[in-house]
Coordinates of N, CA, C and O in Angstrom, one line a residue:
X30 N -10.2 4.7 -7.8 CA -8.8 4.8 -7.4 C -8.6 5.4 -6.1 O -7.5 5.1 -5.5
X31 N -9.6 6.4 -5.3 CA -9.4 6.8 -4.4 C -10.6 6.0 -3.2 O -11.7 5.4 -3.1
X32 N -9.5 6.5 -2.3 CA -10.7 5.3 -1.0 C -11.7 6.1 -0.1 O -11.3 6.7 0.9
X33 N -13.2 6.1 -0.5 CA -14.1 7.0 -0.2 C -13.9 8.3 -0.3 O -13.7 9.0 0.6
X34 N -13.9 8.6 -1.3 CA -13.6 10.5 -1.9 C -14.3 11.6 -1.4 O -15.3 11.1 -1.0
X35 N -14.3 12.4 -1.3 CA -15.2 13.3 -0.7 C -15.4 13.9 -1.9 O -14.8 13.8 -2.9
X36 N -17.0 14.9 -1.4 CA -18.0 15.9 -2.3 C -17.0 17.0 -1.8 O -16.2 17.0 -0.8
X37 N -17.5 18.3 -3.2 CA -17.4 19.5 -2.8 C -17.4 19.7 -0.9 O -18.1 18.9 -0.3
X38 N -16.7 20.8 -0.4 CA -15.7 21.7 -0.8 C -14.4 21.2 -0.6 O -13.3 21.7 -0.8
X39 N -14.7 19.6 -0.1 CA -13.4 19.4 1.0 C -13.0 18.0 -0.1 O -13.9 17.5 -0.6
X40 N -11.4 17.5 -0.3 CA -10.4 18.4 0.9 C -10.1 19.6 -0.5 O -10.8 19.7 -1.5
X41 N -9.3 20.1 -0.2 CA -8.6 21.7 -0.7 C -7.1 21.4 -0.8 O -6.8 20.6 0.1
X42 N -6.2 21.8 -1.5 CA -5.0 21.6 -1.5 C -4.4 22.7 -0.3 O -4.6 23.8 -0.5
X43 N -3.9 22.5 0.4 CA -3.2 22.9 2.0 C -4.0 22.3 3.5 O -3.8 22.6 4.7
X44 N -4.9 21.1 2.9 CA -5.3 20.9 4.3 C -4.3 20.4 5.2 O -3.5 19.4 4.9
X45 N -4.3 21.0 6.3 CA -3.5 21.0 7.5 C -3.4 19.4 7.9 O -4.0 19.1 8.9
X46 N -2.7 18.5 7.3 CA -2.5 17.3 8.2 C -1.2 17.1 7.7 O -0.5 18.0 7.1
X47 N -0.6 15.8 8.0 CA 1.1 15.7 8.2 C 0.8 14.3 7.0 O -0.2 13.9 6.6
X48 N 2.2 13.9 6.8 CA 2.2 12.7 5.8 C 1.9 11.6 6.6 O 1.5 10.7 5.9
X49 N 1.8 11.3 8.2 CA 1.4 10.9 8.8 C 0.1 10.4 9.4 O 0.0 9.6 10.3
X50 N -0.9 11.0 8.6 CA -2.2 11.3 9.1 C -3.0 10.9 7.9 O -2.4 10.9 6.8
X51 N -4.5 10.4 8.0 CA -5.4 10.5 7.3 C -6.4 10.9 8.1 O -6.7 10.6 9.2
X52 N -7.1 12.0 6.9 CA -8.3 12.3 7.0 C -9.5 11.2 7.1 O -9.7 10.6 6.0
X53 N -10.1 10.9 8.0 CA -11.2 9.6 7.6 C -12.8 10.2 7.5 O -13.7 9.5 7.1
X54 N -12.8 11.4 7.8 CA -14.1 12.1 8.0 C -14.2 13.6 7.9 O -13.3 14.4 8.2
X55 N -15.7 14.0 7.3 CA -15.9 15.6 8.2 C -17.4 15.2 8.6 O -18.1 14.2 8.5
X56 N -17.5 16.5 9.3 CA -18.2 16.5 10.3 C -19.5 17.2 9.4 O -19.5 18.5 9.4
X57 N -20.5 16.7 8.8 CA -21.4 17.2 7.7 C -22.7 18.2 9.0 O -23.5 19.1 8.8
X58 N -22.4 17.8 9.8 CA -23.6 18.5 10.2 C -24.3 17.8 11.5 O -24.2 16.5 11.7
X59 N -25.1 18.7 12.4 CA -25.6 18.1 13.6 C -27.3 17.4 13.2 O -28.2 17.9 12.5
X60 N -27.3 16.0 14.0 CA -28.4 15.2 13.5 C -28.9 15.2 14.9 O -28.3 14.8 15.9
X61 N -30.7 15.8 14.8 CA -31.4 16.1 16.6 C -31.0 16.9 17.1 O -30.2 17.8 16.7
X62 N -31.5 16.8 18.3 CA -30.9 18.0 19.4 C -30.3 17.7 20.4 O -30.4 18.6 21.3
X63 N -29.5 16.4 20.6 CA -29.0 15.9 21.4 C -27.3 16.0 21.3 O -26.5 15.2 21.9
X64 N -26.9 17.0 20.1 CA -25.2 16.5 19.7 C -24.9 15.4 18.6 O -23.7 15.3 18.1
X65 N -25.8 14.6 18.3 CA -25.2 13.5 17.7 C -24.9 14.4 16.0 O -25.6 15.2 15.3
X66 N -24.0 13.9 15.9 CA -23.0 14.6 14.5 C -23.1 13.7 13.6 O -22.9 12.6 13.9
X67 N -23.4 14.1 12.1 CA -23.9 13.5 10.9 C -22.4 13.7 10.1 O -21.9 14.7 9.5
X68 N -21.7 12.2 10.3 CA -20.0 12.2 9.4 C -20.0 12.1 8.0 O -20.9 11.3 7.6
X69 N -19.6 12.4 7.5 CA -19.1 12.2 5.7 C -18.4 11.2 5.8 O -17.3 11.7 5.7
X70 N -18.3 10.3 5.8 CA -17.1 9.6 6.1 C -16.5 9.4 4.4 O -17.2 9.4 3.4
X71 N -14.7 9.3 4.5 CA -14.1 9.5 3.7 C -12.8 8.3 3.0 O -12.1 8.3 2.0
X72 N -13.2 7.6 4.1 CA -12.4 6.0 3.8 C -13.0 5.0 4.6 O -13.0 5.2 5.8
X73 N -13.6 3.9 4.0 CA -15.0 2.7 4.6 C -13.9 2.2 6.0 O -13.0 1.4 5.8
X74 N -14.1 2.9 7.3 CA -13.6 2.4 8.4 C -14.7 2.7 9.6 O -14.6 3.3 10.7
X75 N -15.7 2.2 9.2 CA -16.8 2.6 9.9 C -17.1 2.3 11.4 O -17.9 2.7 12.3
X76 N -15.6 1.2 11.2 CA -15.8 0.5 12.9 C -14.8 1.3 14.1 O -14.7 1.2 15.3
X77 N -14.1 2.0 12.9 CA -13.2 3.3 13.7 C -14.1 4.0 14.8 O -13.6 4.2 15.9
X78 N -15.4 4.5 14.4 CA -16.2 5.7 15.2 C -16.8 5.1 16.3 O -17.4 5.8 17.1
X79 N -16.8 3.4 16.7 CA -17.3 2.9 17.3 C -16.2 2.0 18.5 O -16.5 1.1 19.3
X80 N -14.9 2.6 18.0 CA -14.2 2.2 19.3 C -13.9 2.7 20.8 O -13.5 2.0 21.7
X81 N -14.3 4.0 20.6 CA -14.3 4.6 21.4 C -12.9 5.7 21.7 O -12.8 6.5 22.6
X82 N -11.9 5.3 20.6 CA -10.6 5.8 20.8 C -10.6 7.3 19.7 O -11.2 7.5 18.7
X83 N -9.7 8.1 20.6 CA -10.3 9.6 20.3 C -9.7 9.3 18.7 O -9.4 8.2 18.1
X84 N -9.8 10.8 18.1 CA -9.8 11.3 16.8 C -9.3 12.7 17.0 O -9.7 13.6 17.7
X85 N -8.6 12.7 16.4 CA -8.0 14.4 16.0 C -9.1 15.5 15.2 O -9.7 15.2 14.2
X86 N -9.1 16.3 15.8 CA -10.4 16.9 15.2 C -9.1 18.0 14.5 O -8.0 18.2 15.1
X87 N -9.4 18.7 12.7 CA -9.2 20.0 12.8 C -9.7 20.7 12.4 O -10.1 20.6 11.3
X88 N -10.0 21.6 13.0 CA -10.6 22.7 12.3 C -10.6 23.9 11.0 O -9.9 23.4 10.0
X89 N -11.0 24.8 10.8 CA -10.5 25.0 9.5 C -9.7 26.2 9.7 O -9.4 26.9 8.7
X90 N -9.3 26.5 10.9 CA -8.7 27.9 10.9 C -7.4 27.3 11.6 O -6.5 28.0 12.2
X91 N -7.3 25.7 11.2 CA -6.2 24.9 11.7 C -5.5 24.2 13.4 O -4.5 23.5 13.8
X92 N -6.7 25.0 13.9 CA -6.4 24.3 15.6 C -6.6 23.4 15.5 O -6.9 23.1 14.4
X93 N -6.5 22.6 16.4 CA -6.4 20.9 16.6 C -7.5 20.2 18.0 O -8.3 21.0 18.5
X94 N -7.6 19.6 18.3 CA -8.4 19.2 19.3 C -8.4 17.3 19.4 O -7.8 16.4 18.8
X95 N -9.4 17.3 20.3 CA -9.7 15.6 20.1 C -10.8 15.3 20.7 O -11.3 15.8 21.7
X96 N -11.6 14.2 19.8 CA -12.7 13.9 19.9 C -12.7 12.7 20.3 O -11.6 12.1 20.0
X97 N -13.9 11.8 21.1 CA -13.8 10.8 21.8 C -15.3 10.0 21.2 O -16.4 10.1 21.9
X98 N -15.3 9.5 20.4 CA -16.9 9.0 19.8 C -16.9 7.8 21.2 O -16.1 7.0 21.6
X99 N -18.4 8.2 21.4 CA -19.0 7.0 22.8 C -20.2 6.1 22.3 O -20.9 5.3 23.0
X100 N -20.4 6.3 20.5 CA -21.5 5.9 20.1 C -21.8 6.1 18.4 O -21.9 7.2 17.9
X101 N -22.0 5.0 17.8 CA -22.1 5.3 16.3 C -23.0 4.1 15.7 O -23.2 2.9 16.1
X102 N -23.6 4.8 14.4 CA -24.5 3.7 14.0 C -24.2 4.4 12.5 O -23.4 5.3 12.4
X103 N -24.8 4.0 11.3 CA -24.8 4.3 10.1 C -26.2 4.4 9.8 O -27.1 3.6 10.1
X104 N -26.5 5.6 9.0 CA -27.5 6.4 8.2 C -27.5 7.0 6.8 O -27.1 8.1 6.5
X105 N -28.1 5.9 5.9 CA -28.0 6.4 4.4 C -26.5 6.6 4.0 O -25.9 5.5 4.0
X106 N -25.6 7.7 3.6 CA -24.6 7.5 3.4 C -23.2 8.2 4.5 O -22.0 8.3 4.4
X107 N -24.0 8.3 5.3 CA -23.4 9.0 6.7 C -23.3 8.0 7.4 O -23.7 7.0 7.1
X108 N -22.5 8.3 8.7 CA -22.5 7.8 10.2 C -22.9 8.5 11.0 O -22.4 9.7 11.1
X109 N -23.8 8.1 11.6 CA -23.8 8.9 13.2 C -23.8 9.0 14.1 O -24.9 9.0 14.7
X110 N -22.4 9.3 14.8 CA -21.5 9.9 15.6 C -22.3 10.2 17.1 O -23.3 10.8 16.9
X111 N -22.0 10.1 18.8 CA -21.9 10.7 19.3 C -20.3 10.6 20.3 O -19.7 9.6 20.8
X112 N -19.9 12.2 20.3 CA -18.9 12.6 20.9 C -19.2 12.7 22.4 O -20.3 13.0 22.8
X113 N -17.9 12.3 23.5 CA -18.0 12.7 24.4 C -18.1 14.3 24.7 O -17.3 15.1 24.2
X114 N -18.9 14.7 25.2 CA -18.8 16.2 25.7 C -19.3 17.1 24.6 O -19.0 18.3 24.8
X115 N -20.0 16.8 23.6 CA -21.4 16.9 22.7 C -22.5 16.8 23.3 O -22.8 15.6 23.3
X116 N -23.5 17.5 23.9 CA -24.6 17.4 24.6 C -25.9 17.9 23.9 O -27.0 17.5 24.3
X117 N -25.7 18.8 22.8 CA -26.7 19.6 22.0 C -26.3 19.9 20.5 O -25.2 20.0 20.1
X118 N -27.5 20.1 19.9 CA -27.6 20.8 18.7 C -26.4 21.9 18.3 O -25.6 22.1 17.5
X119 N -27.2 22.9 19.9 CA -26.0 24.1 19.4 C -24.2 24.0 19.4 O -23.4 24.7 18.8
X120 N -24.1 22.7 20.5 CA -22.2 22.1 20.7 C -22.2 21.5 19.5 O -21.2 21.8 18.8
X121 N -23.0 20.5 18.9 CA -22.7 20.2 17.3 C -22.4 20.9 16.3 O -21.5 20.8 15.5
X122 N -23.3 21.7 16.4 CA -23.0 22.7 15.1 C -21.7 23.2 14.8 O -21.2 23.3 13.7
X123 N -20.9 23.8 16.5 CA -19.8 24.3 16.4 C -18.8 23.2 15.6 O -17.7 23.7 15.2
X124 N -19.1 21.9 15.5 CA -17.8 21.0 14.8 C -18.3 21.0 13.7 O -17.7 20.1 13.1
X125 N -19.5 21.8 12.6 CA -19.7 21.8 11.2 C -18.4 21.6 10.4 O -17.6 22.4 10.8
X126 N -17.9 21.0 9.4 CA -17.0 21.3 8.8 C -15.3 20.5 9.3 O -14.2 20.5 8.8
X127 N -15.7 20.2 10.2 CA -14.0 19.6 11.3 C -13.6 19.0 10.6 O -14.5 18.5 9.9
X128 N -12.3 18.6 10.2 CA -12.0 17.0 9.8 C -11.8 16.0 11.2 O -11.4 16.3 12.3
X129 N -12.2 14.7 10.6 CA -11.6 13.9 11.5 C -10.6 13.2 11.2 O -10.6 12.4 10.3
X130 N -9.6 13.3 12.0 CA -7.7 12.2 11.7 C -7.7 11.3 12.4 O -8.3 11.4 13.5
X131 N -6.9 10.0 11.9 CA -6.2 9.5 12.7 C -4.6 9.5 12.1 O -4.4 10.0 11.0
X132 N -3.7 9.0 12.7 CA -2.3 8.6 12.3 C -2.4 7.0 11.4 O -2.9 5.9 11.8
X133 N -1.8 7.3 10.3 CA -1.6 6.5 8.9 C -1.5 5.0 9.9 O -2.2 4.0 9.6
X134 N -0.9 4.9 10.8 CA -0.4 3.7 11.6 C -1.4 3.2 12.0 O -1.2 2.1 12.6
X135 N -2.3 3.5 12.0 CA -3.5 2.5 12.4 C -4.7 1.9 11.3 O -5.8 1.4 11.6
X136 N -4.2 2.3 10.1 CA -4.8 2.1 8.9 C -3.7 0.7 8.2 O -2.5 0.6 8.4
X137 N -4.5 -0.2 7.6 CA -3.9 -1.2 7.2 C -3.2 -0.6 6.2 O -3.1 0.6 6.3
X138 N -2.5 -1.3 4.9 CA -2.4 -1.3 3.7 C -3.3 -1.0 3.1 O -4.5 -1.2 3.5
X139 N -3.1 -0.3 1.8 CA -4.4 -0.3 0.9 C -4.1 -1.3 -0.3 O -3.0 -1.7 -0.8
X140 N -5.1 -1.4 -0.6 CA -4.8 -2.5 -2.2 C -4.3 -1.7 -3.6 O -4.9 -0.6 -3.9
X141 N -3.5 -1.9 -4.3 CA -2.6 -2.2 -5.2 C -3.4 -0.5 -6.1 O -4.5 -0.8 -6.2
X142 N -3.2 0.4 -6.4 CA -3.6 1.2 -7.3 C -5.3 1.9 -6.3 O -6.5 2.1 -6.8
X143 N -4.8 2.1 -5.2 CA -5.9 2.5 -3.8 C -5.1 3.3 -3.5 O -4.0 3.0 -3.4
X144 N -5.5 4.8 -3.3 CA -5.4 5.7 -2.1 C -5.9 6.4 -1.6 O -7.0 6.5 -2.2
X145 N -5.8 7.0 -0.8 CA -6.4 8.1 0.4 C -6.7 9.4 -0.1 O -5.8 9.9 -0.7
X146 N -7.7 10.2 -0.1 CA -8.1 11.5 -0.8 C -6.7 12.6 -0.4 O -6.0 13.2 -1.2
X147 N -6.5 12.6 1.0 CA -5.8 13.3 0.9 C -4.2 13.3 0.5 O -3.3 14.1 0.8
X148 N -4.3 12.0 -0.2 CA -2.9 11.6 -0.4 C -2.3 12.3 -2.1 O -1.3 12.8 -2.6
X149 N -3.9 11.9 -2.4 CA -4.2 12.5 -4.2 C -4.7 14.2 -4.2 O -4.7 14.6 -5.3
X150 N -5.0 14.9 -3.4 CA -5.0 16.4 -3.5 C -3.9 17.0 -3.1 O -3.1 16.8 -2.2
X151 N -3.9 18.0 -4.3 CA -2.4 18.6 -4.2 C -1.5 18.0 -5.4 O -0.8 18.8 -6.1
X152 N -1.6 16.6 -5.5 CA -0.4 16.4 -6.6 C -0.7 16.8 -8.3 O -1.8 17.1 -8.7
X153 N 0.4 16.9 -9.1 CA 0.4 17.6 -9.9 C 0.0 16.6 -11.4 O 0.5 15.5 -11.5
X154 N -0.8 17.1 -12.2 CA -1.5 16.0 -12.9 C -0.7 16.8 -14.4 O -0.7 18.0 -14.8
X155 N 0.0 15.5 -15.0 CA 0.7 16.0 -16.0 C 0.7 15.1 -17.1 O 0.5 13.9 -16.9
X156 N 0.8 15.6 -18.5 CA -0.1 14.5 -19.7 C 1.1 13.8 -19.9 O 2.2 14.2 -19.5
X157 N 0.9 12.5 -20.7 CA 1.7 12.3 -20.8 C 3.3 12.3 -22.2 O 4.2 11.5 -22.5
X158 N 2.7 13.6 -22.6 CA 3.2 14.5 -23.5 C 4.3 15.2 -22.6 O 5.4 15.5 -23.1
X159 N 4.0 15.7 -20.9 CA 5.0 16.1 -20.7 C 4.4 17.5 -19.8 O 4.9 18.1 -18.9
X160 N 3.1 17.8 -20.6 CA 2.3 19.4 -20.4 C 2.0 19.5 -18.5 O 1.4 18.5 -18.1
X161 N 2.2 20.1 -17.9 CA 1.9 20.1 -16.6 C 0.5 20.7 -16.8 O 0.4 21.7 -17.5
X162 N -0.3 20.3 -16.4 CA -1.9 20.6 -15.9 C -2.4 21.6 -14.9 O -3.1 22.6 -15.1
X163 N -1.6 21.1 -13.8 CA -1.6 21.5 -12.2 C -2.4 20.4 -11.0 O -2.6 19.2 -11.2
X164 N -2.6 21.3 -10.0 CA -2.6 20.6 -9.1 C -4.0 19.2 -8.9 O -4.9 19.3 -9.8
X165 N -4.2 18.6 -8.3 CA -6.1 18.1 -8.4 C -6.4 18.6 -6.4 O -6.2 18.2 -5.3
X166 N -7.2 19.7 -7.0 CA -8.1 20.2 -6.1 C -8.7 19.7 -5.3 O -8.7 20.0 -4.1
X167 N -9.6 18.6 -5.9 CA -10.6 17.4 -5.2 C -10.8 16.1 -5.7 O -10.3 15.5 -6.6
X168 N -11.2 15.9 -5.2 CA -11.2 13.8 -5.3 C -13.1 13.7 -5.7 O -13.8 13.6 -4.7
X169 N -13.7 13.9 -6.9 CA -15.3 13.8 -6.6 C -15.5 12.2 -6.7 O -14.9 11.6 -7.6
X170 N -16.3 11.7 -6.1 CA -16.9 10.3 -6.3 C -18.4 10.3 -7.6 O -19.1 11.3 -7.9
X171 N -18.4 9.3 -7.9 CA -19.1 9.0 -8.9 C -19.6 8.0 -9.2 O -18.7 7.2 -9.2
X172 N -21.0 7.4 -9.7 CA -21.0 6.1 -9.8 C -20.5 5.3 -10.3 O -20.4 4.2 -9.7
X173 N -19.9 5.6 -11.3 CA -18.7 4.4 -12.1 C -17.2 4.9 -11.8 O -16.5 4.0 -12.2
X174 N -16.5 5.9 -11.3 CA -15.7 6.0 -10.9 C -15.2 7.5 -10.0 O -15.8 8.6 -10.2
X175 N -14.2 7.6 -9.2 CA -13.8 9.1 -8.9 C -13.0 9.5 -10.3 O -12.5 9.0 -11.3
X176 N -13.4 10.7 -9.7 CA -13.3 12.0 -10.8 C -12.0 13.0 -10.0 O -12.0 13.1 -8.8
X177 N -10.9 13.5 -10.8 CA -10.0 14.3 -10.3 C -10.1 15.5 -11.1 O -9.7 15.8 -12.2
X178 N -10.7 16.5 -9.8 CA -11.0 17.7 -10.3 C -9.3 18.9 -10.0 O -8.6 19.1 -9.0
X179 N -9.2 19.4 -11.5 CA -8.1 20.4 -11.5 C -8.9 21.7 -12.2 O -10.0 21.8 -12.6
X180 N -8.0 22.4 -12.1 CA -8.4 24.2 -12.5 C -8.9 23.9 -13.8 O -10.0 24.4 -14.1
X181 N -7.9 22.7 -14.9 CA -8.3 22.6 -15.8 C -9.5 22.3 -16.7 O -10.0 22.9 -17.7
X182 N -9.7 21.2 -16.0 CA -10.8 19.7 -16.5 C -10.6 18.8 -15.5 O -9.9 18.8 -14.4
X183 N -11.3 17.9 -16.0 CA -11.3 17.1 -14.4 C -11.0 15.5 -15.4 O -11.3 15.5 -16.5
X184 N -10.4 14.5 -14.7 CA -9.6 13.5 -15.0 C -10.4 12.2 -14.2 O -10.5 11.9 -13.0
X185 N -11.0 11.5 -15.5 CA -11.8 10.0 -14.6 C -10.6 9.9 -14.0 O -9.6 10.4 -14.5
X186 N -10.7 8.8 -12.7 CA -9.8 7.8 -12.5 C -10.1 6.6 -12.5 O -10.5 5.9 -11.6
X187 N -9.5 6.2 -14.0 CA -9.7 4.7 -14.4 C -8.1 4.5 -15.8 O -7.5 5.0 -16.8
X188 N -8.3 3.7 -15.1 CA -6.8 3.3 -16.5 C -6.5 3.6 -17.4 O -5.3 3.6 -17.9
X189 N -7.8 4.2 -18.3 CA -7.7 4.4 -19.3 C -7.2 5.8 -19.9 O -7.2 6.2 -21.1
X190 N -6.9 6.3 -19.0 CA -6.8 8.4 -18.5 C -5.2 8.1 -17.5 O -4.1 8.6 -17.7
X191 N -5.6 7.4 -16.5 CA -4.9 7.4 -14.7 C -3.5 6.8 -15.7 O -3.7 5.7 -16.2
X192 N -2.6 7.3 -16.0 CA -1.7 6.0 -16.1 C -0.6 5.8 -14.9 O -0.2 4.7 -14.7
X193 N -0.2 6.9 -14.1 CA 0.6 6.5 -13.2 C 0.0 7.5 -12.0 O -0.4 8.6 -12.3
X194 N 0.1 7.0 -10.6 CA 0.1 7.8 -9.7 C 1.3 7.5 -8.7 O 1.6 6.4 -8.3
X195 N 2.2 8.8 -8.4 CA 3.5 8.9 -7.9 C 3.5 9.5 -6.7 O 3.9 10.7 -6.7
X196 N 3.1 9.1 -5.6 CA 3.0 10.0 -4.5 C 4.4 10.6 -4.1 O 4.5 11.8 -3.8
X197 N 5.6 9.7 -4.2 CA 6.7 10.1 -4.1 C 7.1 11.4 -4.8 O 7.4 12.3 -4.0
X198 N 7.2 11.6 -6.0 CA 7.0 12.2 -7.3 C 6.2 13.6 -7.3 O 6.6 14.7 -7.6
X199 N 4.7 13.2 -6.7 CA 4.1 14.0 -6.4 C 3.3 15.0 -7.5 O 2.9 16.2 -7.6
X200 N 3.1 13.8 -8.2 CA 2.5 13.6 -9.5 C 1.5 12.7 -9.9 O 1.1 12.0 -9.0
X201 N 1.1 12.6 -10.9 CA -0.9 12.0 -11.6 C 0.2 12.2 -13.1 O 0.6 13.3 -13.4
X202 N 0.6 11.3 -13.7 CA 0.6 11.3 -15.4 C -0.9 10.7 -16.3 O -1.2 9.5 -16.3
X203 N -1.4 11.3 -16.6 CA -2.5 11.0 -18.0 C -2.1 11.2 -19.0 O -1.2 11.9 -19.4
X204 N -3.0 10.2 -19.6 CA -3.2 10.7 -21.3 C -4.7 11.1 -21.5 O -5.7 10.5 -21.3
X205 N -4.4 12.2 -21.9 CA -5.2 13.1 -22.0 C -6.5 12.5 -23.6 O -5.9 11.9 -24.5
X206 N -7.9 12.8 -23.8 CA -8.1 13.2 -24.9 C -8.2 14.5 -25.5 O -7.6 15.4 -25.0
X207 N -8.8 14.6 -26.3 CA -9.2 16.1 -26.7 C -10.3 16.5 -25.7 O -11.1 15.7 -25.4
X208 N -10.2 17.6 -25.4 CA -10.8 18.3 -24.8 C -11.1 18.1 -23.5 O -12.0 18.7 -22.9
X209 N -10.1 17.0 -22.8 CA -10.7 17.0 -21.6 C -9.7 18.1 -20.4 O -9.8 18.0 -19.2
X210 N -8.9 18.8 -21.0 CA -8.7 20.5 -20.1 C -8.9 21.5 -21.2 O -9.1 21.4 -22.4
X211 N -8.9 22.7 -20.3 CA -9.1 23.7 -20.8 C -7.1 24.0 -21.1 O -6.1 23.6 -20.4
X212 N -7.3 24.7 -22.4 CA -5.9 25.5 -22.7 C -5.2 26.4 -21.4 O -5.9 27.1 -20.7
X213 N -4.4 26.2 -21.3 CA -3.3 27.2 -20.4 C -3.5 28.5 -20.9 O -3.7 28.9 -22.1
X214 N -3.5 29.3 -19.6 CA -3.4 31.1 -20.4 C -2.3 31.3 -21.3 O -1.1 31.1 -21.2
X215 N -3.2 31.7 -22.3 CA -2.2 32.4 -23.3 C -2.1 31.2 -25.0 O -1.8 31.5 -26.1
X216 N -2.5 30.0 -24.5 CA -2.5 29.1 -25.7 C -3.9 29.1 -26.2 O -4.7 29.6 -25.4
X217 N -4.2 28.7 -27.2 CA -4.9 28.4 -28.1 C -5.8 27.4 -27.8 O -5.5 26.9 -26.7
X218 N -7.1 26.7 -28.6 CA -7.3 26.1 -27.9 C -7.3 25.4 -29.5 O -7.6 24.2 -29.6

């Protein structure tokens, strides 16, 4: 249900982007010693890193920047990336962790019951009894499907759990079965 999800740690509910923006990448790590950067990538746009048109980098202490990829190829489940004005190992390293943006407007449509990781973290996952859950933390990928991890328990996403997603709303309704959250403080289990 989500389009290329990310692993642990990222994203986090407050990452710094606008309703305007998607996240398309982080920056997993420097590959050689020449700068070239090993991407996560986080929505299949792999021909994005190979236009040569910059990227919003953010960082995690929320500054902003821009990146100019002059070179990309794909490796196992990564891309990899070289940035203008990346020359080494040790200038890679410093973008460990970055996200990469672009603005929503240069992303097509998605298909019908498709969205963006960072569109689905943050919203509020509620049964459809009515029980508020809380928020979903992360988007994990999985071989048969993404996984929406909350404080609670974590929620396949597949029809049979997903019944509505409300970005508007700003909500995830499920039906829950037994046991798949943990009790609220103070109830029973």
């Amino acid at each position: 249900m989500a389009n290329k999800p990310s692993r642990p740690p990222f994203p986090k509910a407050g990452t710094p982007t606008s309703p305007d923006e998607v996240v398309i990448g982080r920056v997993a790590g420097c590959f050689g010693v020449r700068g070239e950067l090993k991407i996560e990538p986080l929505v299949d746009l792999p021909e994005r890193y190979a236009n040569r048109q910059p990227l919003t980098a953010i960082f995690s202490d929320g500054r902003r920047g821009e990146l100019t990829p002059i070179g990309a190829r794909s490796h196992k489940s990564h891309i990899l990336v070289r940035f203008e004005g990346v020359n080494s190992a040790n200038e890679g390293e410093l973008l460990r962790g970055v996200l990469l943006v672009v603005p929503r407007s240069e992303l097509g449509e998605l298909p019908e019951d498709t969205y963006y990781v960072n569109d689905l973290v943050g919203l509020t996952v509620v049964t459809t009894s009515g029980e508020e859950i809380g928020p979903i933390l992360q988007v994990l990928e999985s071989p048969a499907n993404d996984v929406y991890v909350t404080a609670r328990g974590m929620v396949p996403a597949v029809k049979q759990f997903v019944r509505e997603v409300n970005l508007t709303q700003g909500r995830v309704l499920v039906e829950p079965i037994d046991g798949m959250f943990e009790p609220a403080c103070g109830e029973e289990a």
